[in-house]
Steps between C-alpha positions, in 0.01 A plus 500: 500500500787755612672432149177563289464775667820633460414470135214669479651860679811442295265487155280784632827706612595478125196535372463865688877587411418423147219776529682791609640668220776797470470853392772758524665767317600855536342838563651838373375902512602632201716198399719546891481241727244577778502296833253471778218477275234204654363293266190292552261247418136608478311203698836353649663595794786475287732854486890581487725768463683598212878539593782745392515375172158494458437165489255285632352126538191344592384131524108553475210233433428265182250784378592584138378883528633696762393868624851630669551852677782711454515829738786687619504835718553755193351285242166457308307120638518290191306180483574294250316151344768241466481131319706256642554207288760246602707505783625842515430810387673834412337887507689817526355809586584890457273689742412863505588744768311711628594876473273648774646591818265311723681202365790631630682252708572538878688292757451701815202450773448177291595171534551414107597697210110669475350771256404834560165460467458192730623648816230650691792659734576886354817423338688746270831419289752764405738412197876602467410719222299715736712487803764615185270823436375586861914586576549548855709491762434162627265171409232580784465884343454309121267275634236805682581655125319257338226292748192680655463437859937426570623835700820486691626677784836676450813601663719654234486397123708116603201427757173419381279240689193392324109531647257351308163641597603696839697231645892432503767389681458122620180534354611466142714198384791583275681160326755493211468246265225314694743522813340742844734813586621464817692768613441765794173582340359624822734870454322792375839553297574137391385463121525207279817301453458420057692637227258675279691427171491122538106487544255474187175485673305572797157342623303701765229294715267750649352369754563254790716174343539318817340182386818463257789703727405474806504788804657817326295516194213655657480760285639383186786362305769652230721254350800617340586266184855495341587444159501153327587578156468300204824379400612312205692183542910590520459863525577776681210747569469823714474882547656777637281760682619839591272803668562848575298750748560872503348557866716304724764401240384152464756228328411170426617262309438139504624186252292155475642210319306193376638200339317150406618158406249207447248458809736769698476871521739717757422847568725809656445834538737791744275883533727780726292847512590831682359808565552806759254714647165571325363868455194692539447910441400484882779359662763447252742205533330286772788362718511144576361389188795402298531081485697215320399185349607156371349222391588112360368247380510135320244227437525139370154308337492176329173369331485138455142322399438456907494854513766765638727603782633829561761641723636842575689738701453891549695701691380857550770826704350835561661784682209758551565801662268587852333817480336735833418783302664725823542879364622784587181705607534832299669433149330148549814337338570145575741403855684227605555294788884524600446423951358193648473670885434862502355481123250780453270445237394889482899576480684303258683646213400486186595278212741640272365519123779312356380193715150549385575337112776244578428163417683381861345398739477659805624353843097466612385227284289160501720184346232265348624141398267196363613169377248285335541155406241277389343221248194481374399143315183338284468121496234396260313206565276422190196778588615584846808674591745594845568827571807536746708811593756522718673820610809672779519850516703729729443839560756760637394790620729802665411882595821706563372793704812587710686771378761458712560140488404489117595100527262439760158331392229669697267237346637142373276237452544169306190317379523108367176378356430133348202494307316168346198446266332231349246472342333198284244511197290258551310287215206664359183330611198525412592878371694613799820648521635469799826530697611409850802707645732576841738757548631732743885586599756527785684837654717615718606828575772633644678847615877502497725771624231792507407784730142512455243208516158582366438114545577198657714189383216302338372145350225410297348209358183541246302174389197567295291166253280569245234357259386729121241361301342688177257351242303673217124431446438641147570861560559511864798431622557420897809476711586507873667342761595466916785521646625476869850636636695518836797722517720491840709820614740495747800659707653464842574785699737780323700719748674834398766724705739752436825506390703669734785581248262673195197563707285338173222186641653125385379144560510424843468132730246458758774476756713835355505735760252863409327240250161587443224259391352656181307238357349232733498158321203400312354227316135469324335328205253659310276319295279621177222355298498666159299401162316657219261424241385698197376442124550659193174538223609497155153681391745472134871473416518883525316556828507378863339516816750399809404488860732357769489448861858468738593480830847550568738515810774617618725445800657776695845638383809494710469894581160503582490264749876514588621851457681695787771780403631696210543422123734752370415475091098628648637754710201305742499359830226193462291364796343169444199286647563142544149448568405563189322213319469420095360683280181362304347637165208452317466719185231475180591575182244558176665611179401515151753513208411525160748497172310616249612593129569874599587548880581267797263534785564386882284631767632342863325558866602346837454501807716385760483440925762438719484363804788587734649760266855595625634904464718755623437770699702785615517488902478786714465557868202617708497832403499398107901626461717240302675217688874527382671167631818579290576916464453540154256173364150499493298235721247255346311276699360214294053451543240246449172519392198453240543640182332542193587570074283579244577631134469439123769484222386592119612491191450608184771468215348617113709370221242580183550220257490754213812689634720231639785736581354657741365373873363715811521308810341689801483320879361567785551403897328606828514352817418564863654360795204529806623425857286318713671543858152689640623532869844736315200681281269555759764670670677693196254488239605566122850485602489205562271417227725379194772239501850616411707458144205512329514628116258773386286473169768505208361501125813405257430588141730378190450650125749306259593468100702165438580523115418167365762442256864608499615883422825478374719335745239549783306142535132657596591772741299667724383831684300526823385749709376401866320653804492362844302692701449480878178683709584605824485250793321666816393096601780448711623409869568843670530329867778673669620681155567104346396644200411818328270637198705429195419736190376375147747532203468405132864372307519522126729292367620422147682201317640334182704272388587225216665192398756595255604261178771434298496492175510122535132549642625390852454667804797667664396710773134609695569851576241661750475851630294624813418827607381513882280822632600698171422796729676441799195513726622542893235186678487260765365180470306371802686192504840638485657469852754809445133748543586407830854574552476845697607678786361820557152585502506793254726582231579805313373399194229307616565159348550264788685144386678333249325508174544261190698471238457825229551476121714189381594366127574184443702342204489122497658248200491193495730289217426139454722243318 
């Protein structure tokens, strides 16, 4: 019985196997390879993935016809009827992209490479050639040039950190190449650690992307892409980028290298910049302004048919110069420090002009250091795939603010940071595309020899899991997803004395005689439970409805909780609250886009509450008079409360198809920032009203040509002529003079530029040309910290601060080979 049994499977085994038949073959997008494309079998749970090559292979059923599915993110759905007659079967396909920018693809706030126009989560994409044409100063500056909504607050033209909505800081998640920042981002004058000339494209998430990143994301996400160029097998590619400012002097220069052979391509790229003080017609050459930067970088990818693995290494060097905006009271030129004890702010000399324009840097100056090294790899597994990075960093951070022991550190802190993420793809089933993920990282920070300790020796450890899903019914599309995290912060008790041979503070043991305890040890997890879900209406290909729901969370930073003396870069003594517990989100967004044959449309609205918001205050004493811990710094003590954002982004961008060299693009952005702490308005009213950095209503209008074929040796240049105009903000917080009415201003600003050809036909040079507030208007914004930098109550000419940066022309080229 066993052995006739035997026969039978064995017959019916071969029987099946002689069924199942084989169809492969290759699919191209204008006759290039295209990978990641699915391709399926109507009525079969049958489906694979196309690979680098752009091949694929199915085993399907003993049916002769076959309906099979090919979509790709950027491409037009094809479904094809296919006869299969014998045992295998071969059909190649060349699909059709789409041209429409809601097909645009995105990896950020996502779990897979996703369209546009599938993401219910407001998510906007800014190209290299735009970041090219909005010339600024830094990335951050580029990126609030082109995206609605993206503000940043400012200390000089090198420090920019990005808001999205109203809300900054640890609040919005910063990652290069996929990788999260992690630097000192808690400082008011710590920017972003990236070389600007190695990055070709920024996504902005705005709103809460906790569900993907975890705490820190609360308000959004800006991911910071660097250049994988196409390179042909056995040759050398690259480009050498040079940019000039008139304002402040600006030099940069920067040289990327790429070179590819077989499945292997190796990037490198080295950036240095320069520039001295910037100007404005109020205050001239604003000391302490002048900084230094370097930048390097390499990458190695391979691509095999189980997908890819990359690894690289950034190192980034800034010297940035520390300004206090001290002055002498009646010509209201610029001072310097030159005493530790006995230093008189209201009695320092003044700095001599030929110091004011000099590219050195002066003996008060922050020394910003960040290595990066990470690896980032695919492994394909038929129609799922593994995500899994893996990532060090070190930051090194130093504020020299001794000007008599110009050597001495009064801040040096050393960050290390492990990061990990993995995510896997699952199998689509029944529709659903799903992915399960953990990740989270390791730190440790440190202060070495230093004088000042705005915060304790600390360690952290941040878990978080996740699960995505998204599926399409017809013209709906759905996606959401939970997630859970615990992060773990930690120190033992940090003691501080004096040195009896300088008289500066250093590190001191519990047992040190005049030791004082300065940070009592701590340890506390804080747990969050984030998720989202939205959908997108296609009501056509042109036009869609999205609405999306998020909660998001985020755990309290090391200074808010931990905080206890001076940081010397923010001229701030900061107070923290180690009470304080995480912050919680939930925000709505409803948008409507529309890309019609003539203009763009986007009309955005949110609103956003926050439980436990955390802010700064200014503390004063009983009788409402500043508290000055440290002659000289402001005081900030760090509050918690309810808070609440509302606002709308729009859009609207005209191209007329009948003149297609010319497009008006036109955007709009208005929030307000509501504080809900009723006992602190009940007892100070409007002053208390408003929450602080909060952006007024800004309207930012483009008019450009674009020729649209080549004038002479000019490739289809082009002429703009922008506005960026800001109302005035009287929504602030005024409590104890934290912040104060900030007066509209309108910018006109004007650009062009080219590619220029040889007479070969090939490119050999992009040449753009910037023109900043063409007429030198004298303004403030309300996020730039320096508004704050004064010391007197009145002035003789009535302008009280530091104002921005006044007219400033840029020349940048950029020569590929």
């Amino acid at each position: 019985m066993k052995l006739i049994l035997t026969i039978f499977f064995s017959i019916l085994s071969l029987t099946i196997f002689a069924q199942r038949k084989t169809i492969s073959g290759r699919i191209t997008s204008d006759h290039k390879p295209v990978d990641n494309v699915t391709i399926k079998i109507i009525g079969d749970n049958q489906s694979t993935i196309s690979n680098r090559s752009g091949d694929y292979k199915l085993n399907v059923g003993g049916t002769e016809n076959l309906v099979i599915q090919f979509s790709g993110i950027g491409y037009q759905t094809e479904k094809i009827k296919v006869s299969t007659t014998g045992d295998s079967t071969t059909y190649d396909i060349d699909l059709k992209s789409q041209a429409s920018d809601l097909n645009d693809v995105v990896i950020t706030g996502v779990n897979r490479a996703t369209a546009l126009r599938k993401s219910p989560v407001p998510i906007a994409v800014l190209s290299k050639k735009t970041m090219d044409q909005n010339v600024s100063t830094n990335l951050i500056d580029a990126i609030v040039k082109g995206i609605p909504g993206v503000t940043a607050v400012t200390t000089g033209p090198n420090v920019s950190k990005p808001f999205i909505r109203g809300l900054g800081y640890n609040r919005v998640l910063t990652l290069y190449d996929g990788l999260r920042q992690e630097g000192q981002q808690w400082g008011d004058e710590h920017g972003i650690e990236v070389d600007e000339y190695g990055i070709s494209r920024a996504e902005v998430v705005k709103g809460p992307a906790s569900l993907t990143y975890g705490s820190d994301a609360l308000a959004g996400v800006i991911n910071m892409i660097p250049l994988n160029p196409i390179i042909q097998n056995g040759k050398l590619k690259g480009d050498f980028t040079t940019n000039y400012q008139t304002n402040n002097g600006l030099i940069a220069t920067s040289l990327g290298l790429a070179y590819g052979k077989n499945d292997w391509k190796y990037t490198l790229r080295a950036t240095g910049k320069a520039a001295h003080n910037y100007e404005n017609k109020v205050d001239g050459l604003v000391y302490g302004t002048a900084f230094r930067e370097y930048n390097l970088s390499a990458s190695a990818r391979v691509d095999k048919n189980w997908g890819f693995s990359k690894t690289a290494i950034t190192y980034y060097d800034n010297l940035m110069e520390i300004p206090d905006g001290s002055r002498d009271s009646l010509s209201r030129k610029f001072t310097r420090q030159i005493l530790d004890d006995g230093d008189d702010i209201r009695n320092r000399p003044v700095v001599p002009a030929g110091e004011l324009n000099t590219y050195s840097i002066n003996p008060l100056h922050q020394h910003i250091q960040h290595f990066r090294f990470y690896n980032t790899s695919q492994f394909k597994f038929g129609n799922s795939d593994l995500n899994v990075l893996i990532g060090g960093q070190q930051s090194i951070r130093r504020e020299y603010n001794h000007p008599t022991a110009p050597d001495q550190a009064g801040l040096y802190v050393v960050l290390n940071t492990l990061n990990y993420d993995v995510k896997y793809n699952l199998p689509d089933f029944g529709g659903i595309e799903s992915t399960l993920g953990i990740n989270g990282m390791l730190q440790g920070n440190r202060s070495k020899d230093a004088t000042d300790f705005p915060i304790p020796d600390y360690d952290l450890f941040d878990i978080g899991a996740f699960y995505f899903a998204r599926k399409s019914f017809g013209k709906i599309d759905i996606s959401g997803g939970v997630r859970m995290d615990r992060r773990n912060m930690a120190w033992n008790n940090f003691y501080v004395s004096t040195d009896a041979q300088t008289g500066f503070g250093k590190k001191a043991m519990a047992n040190d005689p005049g030791g004082d305890l300065q940070f009592p040890s701590f340890n506390k997890n804080y747990y969050g439970l984030s998720g989202s879900l939205g959908l997108t209406y296609n009501l056509s290909e042109k036009l869609l409805i999205k609405a999306n729901i998020a909660r998001g969370y985020r755990a309290p930073n090391i200074t808010e909780i931990g905080s206890n003396g001076l940081d010397p870069g923010a001229h701030i003594v900061y107070l923290g609250n180690r009470t304080f517990n995480p912050e919680f989100n939930l925000q709505q967004d409803l948008g409507i886009i529309a890309y019609l044959r003539d203009a763009d449309l986007s009309f955005e609205v949110f609103n956003n509450d926050i439980q436990n918001y955390i802010y700064q205050s200014r503390l004063t004493d009983e009788s409402g008079n500043p508290v000055v811990i440290v002659p000289g710094n402001l005081t900030y003590q760090y509050q918690q409360a309810k808070a609440r954002l509302y606002g709308a982004e729009l859009s609207v961008n005209l191209h007329p198809s009948q003149m297609k060299w010319l497009s008006f693009n036109n955007s709009l952005a208005y929030v307000v920032g509501l504080n809900r702490n009723e006992a602190l308005i009940d007892l100070h009213g409007k002053a208390a009203k408003y929450l602080p950095f909060i952006p007024p209503l800004q309207i930012r209008s483009e008019l450009k040509a674009t020729a649209q074929k080549a004038v002479g040796f000019l490739d289809k240049p082009y002429i703009k002529l922008d506005a960026a105009i800001f109302a005035n903000q009287n929504k602030f917080y005024a409590l104890d003079d934290t912040e104060t009415f900030t007066k509209g201003y309108t910018l006109i600003n004007v650009g062009l530029g080219s590619s220029i050809k040889s007479k070969k036909g090939q490119v050999f040079m992009d040449l753009f040309i910037q023109v900043d507030n063409i007429f030198n208007i004298a303004y403030q914004s309300h996020l730039n910290r320096l508004k704050y930098f004064e010391y007197y109550e009145a002035s003789p000419n009535g302008r009280s601060g530091i104002y921005n940066m006044g007219r400033n022309m840029s020349f940048k080229m950029i020569i590929p080979f």
